[in-house]
Coordinates of N, CA, C and O in Angstrom, one line a residue:
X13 N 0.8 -1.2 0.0 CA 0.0 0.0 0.0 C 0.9 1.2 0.0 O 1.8 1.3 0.8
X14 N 0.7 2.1 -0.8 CA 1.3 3.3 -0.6 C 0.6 4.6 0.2 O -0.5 4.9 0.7
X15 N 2.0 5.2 0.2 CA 1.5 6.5 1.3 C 0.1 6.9 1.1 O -0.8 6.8 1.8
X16 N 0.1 7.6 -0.4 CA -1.2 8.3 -1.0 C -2.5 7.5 -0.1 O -3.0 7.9 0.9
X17 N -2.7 6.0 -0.7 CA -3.5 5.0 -0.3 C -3.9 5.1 1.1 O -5.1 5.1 1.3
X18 N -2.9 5.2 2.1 CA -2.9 5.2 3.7 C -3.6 6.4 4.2 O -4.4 6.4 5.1
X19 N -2.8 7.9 3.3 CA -3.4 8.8 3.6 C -4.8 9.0 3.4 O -5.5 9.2 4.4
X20 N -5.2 9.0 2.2 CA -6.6 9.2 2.2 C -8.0 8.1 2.9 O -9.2 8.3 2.8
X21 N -7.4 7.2 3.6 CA -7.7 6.2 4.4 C -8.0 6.8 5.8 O -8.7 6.2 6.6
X22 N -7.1 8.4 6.0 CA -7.3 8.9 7.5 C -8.8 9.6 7.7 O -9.4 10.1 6.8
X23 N -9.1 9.6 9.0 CA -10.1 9.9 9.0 C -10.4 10.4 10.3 O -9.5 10.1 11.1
X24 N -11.8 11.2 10.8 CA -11.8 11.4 12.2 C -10.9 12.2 12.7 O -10.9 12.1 13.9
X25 N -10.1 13.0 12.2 CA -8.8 13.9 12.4 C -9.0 15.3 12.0 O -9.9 15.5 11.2
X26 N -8.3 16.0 12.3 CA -8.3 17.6 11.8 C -6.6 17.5 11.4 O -5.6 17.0 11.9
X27 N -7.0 18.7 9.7 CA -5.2 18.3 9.2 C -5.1 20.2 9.4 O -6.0 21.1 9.6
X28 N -3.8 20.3 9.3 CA -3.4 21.9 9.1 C -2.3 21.6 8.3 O -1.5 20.6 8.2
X29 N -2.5 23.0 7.4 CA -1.7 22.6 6.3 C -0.4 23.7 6.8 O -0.7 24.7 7.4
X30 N 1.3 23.3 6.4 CA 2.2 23.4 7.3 C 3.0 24.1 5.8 O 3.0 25.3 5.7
X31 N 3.6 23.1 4.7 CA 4.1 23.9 4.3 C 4.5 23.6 2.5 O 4.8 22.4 2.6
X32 N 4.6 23.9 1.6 CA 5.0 23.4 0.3 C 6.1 23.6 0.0 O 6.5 24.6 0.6
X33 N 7.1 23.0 -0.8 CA 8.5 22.6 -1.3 C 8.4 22.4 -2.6 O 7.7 21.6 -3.2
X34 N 9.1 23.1 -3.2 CA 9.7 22.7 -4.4 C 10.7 22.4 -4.6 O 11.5 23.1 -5.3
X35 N 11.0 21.3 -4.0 CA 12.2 20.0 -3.9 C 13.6 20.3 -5.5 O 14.8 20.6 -5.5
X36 N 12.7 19.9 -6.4 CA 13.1 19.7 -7.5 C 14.5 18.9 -7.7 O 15.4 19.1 -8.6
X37 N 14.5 17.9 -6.7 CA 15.6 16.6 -6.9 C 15.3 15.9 -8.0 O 14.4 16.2 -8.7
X38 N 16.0 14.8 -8.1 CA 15.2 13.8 -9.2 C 13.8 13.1 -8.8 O 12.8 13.0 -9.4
X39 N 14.4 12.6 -7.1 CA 13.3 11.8 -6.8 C 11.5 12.4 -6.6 O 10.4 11.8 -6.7
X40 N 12.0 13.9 -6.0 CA 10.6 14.9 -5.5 C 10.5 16.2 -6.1 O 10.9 17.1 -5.3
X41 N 10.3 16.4 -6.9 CA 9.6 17.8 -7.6 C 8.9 18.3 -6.8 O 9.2 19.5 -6.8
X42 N 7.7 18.1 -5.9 CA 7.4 18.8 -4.8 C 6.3 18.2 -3.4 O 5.4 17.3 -3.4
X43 N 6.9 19.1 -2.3 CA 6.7 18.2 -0.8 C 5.7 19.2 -0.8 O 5.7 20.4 -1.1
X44 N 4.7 18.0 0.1 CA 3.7 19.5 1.0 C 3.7 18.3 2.1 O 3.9 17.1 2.2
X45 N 3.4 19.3 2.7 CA 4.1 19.0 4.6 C 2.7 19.0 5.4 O 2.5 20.2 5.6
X46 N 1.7 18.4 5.8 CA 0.8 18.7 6.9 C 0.8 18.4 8.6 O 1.6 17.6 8.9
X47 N 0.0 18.9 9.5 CA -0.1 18.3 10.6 C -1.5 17.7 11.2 O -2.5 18.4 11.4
X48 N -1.3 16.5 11.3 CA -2.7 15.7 11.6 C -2.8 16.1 13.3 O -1.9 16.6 14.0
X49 N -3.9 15.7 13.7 CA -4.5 15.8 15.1 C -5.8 15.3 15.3 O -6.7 15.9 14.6
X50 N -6.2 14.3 16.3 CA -7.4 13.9 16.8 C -8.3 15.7 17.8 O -9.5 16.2 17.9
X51 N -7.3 16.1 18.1 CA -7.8 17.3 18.9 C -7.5 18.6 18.1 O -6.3 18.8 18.0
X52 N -8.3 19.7 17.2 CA -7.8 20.5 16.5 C -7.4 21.7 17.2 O -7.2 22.8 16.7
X53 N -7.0 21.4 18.7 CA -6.5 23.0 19.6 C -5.2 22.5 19.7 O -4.4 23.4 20.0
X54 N -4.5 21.1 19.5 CA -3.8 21.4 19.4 C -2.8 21.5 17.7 O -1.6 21.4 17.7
X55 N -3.7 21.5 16.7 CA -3.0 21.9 15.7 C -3.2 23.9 15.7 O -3.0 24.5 14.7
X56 N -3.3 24.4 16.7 CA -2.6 25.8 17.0 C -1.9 25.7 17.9 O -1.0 26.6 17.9
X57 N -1.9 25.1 18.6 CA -0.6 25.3 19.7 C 0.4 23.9 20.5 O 0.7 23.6 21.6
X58 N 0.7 23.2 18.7 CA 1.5 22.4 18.9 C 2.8 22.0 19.1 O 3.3 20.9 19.2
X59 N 3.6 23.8 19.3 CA 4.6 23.7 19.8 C 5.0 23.4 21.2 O 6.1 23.0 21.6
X60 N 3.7 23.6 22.0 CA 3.6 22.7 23.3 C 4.0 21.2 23.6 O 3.6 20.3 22.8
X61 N 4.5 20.8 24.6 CA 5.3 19.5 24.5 C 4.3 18.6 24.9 O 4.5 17.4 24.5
X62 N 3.1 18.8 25.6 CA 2.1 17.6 25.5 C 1.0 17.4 23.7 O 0.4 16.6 23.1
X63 N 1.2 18.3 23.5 CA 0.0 18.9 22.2 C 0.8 17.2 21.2 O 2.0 17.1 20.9
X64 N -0.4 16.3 20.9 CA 0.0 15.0 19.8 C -0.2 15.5 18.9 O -1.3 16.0 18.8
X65 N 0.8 15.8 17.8 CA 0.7 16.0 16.7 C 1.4 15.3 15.9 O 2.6 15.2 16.3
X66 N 0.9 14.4 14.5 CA 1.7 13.9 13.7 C 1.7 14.7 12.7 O 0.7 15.2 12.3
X67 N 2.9 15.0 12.0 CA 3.4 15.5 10.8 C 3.4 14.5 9.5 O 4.0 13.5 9.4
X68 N 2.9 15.1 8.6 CA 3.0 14.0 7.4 C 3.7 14.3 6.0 O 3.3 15.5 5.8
X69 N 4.1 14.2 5.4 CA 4.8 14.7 4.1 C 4.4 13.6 3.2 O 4.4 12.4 3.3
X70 N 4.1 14.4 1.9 CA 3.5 13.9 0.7 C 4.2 14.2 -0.7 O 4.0 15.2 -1.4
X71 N 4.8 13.5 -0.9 CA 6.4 13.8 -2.2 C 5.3 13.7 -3.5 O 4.3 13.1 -3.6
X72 N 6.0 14.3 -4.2 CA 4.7 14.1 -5.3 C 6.1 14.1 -6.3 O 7.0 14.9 -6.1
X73 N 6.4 13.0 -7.6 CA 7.9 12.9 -8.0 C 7.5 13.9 -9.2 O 8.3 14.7 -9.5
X74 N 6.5 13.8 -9.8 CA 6.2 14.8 -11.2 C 4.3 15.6 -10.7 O 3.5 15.3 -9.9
X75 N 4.4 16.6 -11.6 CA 3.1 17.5 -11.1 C 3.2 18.6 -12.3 O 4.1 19.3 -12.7
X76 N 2.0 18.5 -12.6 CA 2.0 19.8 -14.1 C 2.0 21.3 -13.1 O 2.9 22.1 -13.1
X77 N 0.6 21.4 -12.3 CA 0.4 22.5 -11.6 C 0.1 22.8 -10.1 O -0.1 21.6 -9.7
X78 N 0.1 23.5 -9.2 CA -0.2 23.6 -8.2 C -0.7 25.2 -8.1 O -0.3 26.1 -8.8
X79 N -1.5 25.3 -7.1 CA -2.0 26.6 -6.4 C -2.6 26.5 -5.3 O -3.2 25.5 -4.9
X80 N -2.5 27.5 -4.7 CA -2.4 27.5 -2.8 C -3.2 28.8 -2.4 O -2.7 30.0 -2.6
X81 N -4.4 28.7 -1.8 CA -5.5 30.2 -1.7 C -5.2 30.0 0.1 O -5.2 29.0 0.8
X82 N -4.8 31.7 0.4 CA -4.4 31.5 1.7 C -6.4 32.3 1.9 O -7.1 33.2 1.4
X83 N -6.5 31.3 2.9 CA -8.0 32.2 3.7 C -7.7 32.2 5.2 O -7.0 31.4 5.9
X84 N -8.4 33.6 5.7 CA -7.9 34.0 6.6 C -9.6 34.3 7.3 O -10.2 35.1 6.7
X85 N -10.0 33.8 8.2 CA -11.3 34.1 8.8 C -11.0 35.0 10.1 O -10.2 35.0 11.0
X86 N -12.4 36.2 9.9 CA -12.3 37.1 11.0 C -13.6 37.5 11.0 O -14.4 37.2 10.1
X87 N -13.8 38.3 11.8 CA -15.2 38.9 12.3 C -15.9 40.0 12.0 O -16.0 41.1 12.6
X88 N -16.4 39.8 11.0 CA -17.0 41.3 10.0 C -17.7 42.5 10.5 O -18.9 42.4 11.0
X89 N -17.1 43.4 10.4 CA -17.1 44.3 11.1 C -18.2 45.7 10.3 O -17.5 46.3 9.5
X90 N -19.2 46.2 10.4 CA -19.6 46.9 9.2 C -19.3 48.1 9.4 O -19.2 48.7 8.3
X91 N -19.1 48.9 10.4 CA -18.5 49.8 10.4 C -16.6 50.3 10.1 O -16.1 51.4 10.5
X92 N -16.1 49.2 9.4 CA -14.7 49.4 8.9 C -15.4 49.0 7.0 O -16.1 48.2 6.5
X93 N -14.4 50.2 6.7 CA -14.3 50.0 5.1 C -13.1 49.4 4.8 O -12.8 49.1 3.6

């Protein structure tokens, strides 16, 4: 079974997404890096030494395209323009 296979097999977890690579070795043209967690408080404050976080990396060896939409949620305010 491969990684891909395993991964998409996860379930019941909250992921955060950590980081993208453009490797460009032979073997990995590009890594994206996430962090899995049964508890999603501590995928914000998992630099704490009890916080379980598993890290996962996903080598991808060829890829035509990629794009990455950062969203950022906050509290709409109607009195700011």
């Amino acid at each position: 079974m491969t990684f891909f296979e395993e991964f998409i097999k996860v379930n019941n977890c909250d992921l955060s997404f950590e980081s993208i690579l453009e490797q460009r070795t032979e073997d990995v043209r590009l890594r994206i890096i996430v962090n899995k967690s049964d508890n999603p408080t501590d995928l914000l404050v998992y630099s704490q030494p009890d916080s379980k976080i598993e890290t996962l990396q996903i080598d991808f060896e060829n890829y035509v395209t990629y794009s990455v939409i950062y969203d950022d949620y906050t509290i709409w305010d109607n009195s700011e323009v």
